[in-house]
Coordinates of C-alpha atoms in Angstrom, one line a residue:
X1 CA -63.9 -55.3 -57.9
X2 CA -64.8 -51.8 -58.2
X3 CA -61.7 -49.3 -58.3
X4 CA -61.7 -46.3 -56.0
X5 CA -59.8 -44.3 -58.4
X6 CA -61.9 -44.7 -61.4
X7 CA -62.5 -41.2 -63.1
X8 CA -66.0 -39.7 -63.5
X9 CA -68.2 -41.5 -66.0
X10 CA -68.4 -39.4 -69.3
X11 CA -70.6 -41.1 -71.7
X12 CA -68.7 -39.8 -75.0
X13 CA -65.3 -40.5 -73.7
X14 CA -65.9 -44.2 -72.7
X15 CA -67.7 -44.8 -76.3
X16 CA -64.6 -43.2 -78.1
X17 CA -62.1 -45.4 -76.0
X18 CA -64.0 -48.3 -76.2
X19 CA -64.9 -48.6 -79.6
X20 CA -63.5 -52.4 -79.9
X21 CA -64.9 -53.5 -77.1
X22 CA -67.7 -56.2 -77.5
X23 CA -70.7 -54.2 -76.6
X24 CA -69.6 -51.5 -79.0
X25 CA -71.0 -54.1 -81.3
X26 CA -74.3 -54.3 -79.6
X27 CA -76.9 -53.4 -82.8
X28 CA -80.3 -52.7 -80.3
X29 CA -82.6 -53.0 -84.1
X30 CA -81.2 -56.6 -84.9
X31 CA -81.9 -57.7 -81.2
X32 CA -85.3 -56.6 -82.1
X33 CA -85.3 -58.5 -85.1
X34 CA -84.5 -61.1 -83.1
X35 CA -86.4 -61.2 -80.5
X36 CA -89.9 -60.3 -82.9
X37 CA -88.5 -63.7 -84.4
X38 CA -88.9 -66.2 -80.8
X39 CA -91.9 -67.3 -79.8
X40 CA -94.4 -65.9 -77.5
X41 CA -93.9 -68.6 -74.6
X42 CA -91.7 -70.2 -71.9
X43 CA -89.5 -72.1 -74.4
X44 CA -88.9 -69.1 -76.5
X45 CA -87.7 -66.7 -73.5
X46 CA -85.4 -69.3 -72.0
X47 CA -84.1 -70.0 -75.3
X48 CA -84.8 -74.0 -75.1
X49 CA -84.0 -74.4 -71.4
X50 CA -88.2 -74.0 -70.4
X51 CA -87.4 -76.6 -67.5
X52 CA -85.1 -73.7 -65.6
X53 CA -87.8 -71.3 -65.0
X54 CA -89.2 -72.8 -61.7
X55 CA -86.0 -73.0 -60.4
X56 CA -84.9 -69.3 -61.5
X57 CA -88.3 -68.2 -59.7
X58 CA -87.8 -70.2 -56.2
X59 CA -84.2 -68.7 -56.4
X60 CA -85.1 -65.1 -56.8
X61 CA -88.4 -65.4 -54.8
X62 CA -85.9 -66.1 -52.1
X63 CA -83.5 -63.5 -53.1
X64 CA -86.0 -60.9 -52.8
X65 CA -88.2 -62.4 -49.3
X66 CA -84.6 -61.6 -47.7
X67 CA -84.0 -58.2 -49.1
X68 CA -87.6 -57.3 -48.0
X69 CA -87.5 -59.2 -44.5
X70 CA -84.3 -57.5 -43.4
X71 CA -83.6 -57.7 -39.3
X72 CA -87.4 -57.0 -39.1
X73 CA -90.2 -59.6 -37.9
X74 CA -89.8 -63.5 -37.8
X75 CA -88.7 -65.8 -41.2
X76 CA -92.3 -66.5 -41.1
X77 CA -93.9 -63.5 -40.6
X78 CA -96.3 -62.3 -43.8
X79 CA -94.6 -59.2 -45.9
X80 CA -97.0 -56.4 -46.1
X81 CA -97.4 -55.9 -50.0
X82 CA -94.4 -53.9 -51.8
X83 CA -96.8 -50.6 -53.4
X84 CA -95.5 -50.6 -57.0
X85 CA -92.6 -52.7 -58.9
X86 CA -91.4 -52.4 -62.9
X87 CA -90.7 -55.7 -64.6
X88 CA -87.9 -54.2 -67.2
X89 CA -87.4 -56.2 -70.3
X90 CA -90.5 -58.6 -68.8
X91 CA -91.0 -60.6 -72.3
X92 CA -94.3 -62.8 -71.9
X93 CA -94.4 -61.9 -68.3
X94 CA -92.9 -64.8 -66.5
X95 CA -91.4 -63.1 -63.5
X96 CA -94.8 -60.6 -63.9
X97 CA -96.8 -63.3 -62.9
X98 CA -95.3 -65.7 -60.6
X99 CA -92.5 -63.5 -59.0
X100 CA -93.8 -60.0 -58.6
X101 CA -97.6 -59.7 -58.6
X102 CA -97.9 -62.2 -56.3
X103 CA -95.9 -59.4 -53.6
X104 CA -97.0 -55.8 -55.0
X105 CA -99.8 -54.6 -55.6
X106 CA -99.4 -52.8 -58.8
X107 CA -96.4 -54.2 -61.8
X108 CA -95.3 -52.0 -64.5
X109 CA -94.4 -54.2 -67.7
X110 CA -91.7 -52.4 -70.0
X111 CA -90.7 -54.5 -72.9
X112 CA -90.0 -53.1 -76.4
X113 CA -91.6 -56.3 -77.9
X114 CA -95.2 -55.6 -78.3
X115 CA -96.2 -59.5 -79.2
X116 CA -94.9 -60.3 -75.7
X117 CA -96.8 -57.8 -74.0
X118 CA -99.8 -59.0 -75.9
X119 CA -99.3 -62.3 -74.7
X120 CA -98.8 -61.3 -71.0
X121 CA -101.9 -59.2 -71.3
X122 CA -104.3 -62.0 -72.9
X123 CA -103.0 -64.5 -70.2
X124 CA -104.1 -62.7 -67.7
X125 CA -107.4 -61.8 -68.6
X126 CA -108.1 -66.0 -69.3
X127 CA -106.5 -66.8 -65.9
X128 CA -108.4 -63.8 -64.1
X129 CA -105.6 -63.0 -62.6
X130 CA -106.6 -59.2 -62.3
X131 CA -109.1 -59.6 -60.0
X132 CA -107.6 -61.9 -57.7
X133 CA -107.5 -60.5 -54.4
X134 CA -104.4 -62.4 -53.4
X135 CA -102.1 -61.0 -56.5
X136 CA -101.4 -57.5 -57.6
X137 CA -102.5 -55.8 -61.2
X138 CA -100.4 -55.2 -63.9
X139 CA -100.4 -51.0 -64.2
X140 CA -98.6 -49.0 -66.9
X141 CA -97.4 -51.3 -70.1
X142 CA -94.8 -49.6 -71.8
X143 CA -93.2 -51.0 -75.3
X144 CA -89.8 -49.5 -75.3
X145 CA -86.5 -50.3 -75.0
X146 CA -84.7 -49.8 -71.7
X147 CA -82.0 -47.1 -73.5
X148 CA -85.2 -45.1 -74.1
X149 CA -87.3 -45.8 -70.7
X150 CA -87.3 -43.2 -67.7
X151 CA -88.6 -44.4 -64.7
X152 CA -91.6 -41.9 -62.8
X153 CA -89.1 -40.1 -60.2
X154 CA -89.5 -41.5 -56.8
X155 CA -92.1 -44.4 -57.8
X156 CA -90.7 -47.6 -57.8
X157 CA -90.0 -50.0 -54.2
X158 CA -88.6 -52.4 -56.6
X159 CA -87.1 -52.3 -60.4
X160 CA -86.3 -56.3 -61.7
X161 CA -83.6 -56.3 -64.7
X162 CA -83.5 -60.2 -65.6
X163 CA -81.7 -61.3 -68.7
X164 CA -82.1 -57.7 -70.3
X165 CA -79.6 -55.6 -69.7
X166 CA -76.7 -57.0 -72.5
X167 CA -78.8 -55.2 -75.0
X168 CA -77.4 -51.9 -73.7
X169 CA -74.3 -50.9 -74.3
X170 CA -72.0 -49.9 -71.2
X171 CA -72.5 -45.9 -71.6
X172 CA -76.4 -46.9 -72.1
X173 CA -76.3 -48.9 -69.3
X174 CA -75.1 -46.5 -66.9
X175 CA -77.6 -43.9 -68.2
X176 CA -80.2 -46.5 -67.3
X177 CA -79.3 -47.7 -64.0
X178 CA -79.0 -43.5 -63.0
X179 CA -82.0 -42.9 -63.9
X180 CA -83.2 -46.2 -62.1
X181 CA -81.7 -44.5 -58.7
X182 CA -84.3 -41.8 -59.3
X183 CA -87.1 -44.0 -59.8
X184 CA -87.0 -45.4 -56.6
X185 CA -88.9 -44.7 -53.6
X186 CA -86.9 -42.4 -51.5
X187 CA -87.3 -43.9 -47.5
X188 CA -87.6 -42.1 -44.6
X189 CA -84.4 -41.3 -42.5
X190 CA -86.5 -43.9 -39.9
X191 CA -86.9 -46.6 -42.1
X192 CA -83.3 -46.5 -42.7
X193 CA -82.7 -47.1 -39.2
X194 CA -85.3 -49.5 -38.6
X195 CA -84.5 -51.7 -41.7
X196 CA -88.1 -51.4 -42.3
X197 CA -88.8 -54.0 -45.3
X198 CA -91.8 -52.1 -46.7
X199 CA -90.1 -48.7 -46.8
X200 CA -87.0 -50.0 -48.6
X201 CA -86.3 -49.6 -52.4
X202 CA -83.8 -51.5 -54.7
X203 CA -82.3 -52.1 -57.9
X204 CA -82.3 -55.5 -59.0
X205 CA -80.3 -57.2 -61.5
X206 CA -80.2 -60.5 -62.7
X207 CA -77.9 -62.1 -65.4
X208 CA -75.6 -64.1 -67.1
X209 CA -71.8 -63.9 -66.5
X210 CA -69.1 -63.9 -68.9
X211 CA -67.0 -67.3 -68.3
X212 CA -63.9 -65.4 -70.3
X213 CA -60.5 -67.1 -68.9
X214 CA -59.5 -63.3 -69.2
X215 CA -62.9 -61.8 -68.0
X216 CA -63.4 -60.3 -70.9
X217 CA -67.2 -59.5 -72.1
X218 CA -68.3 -61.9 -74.9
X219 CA -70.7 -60.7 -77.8
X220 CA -73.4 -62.8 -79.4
X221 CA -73.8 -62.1 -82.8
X222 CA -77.1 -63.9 -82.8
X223 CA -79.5 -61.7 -80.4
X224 CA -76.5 -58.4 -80.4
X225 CA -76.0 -58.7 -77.3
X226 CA -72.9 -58.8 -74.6
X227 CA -72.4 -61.1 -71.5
X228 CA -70.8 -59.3 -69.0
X229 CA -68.3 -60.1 -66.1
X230 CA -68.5 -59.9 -62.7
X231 CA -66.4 -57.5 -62.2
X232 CA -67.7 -55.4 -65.5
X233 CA -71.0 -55.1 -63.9
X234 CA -69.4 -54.1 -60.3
X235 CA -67.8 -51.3 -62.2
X236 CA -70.4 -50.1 -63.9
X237 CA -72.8 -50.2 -60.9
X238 CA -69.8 -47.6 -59.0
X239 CA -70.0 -45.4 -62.0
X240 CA -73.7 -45.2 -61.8
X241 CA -73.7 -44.1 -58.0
X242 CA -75.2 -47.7 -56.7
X243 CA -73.8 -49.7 -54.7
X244 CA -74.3 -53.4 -54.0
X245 CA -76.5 -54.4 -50.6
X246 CA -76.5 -58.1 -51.4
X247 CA -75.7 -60.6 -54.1
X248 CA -75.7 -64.3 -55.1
X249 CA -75.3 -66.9 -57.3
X250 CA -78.4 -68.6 -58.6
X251 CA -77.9 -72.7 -58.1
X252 CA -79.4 -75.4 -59.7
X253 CA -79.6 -74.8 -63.3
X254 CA -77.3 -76.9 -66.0
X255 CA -73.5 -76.8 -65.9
X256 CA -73.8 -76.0 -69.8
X257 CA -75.5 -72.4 -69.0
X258 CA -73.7 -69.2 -67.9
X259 CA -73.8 -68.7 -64.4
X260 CA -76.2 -66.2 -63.0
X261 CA -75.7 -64.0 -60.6
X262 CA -78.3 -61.6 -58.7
X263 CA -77.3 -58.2 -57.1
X264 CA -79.6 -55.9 -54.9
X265 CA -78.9 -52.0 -55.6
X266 CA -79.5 -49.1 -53.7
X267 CA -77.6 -45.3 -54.2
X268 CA -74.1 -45.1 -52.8

């Protein structure tokens, strides 16, 4: 759990004193090296596990309905549309498509990977999926890496991390996720009160868990990137001034994976 007494966050200090630590080892150009390497499809973003994604979507379709839905209007009740959303590290555009444009009305893609944001785009110019009325449009596509990204101040009612974030190293990550506070859509002292889903903001993050008997972070030398803990992640939310409005464990996929875990943000 997060620690009260933990000191201010000073990005040079932690890198200094945590120079052995496993995401000191995180090398963002060979993740790119990587990544330019997998395939532009279902099977190459899932890492051989395509048979997961429906039930990742249901779950975080579900996580999200109840962030939205609050104590406000009937299970059943249709959400108004959320206004704009970022898909951060959005690949191919899997959680683009089924998850997110089917409840905003304008998606921005940011993925460093320019292949997979060529895929995303020539899918959905075959399925039409731009002009349907029932989905959103994809807006702003930006090929960058989140270490490099600033969100538009005040912009964003939603910002979905999936499977992304252990690219970043811990001081990079906290830069990140501060400068995702400011990129959300600041709600009115009313709406605060009111619980009033469509004038509500978050932070979402969804990924692997470190299974360390000692809950230590592991490394993968293959992509360069770090699996994280519980209770790394918990910290590192505290330190950037977020704290956590709802979390769960994603069920159904194979015993053999990481568990997942999903946590909704908002500024402390």
């Amino acid at each position: 759990m997060a620690m009260e007494s933990d000191p201010p966050f000073d990005s040079q200090s932690w890198i200094s004193s945590t120079s052995s630590a496993p995401d000191a080892a995180i090398d963002q150009a060979k993740g790119l090296e990587y990544w330019n390497s997998i395939s532009s499809d279902v099977n190459g973003m899932l890492g051989g596990f395509p048979q997961t994604s429906r039930i990742d979507l249901v779950g975080s379709s579900a996580f999200l309905a109840k962030l939205r839905r609050g104590n406000a209007g009937k299970p059943k009740d249709k959400l108004p549309k959320l206004a704009r959303v970022a898909d951060c590290g959005a690949g191919i555009g899997r959680i683009t498509k089924e998850l997110l444009l089917p409840v905003a009305s304008i998606v921005d893609v940011v993925e460093p990977v320019k292949k997979f944001t060529d895929a995303l785009l020539e899918s959905l110019q075959v399925e039409g999926e731009r002009k349907s009325e029932d989905k959103g449009q994809v807006g702003e596509v930006v090929n960058l890496g989140l270490q490099d990204w600033t969100p538009e101040p005040g912009a964003y009612n939603v910002i979905w991390n999936q499977w992304c974030l252990g690219h970043l190293n811990d001081a990079q990550l906290v830069a990140y996720l501060r400068r995702c506070k400011d990129g959300l859509v600041v709600p009115t002292p009313a709406s605060e009160i009111e619980n009033t889903p469509a004038q509500t903001s978050w932070i979402v993050v969804k990924e692997n868990l470190s299974r360390d008997a000692k809950g230590h972070d592991i490394y993968d030398d293959e992509d360069s990137s770090v699996t994280r803990s519980d209770e790394k992640f918990r910290r590192l939310f505290k330190e950037a001034g977020l704290r956590i409005v709802d979390t769960k464990i994603q069920t159904g996929f194979p015993k053999d994976l990481f568990p997942v875990r999903m946590y909704a943000l908002r500024p402390e």
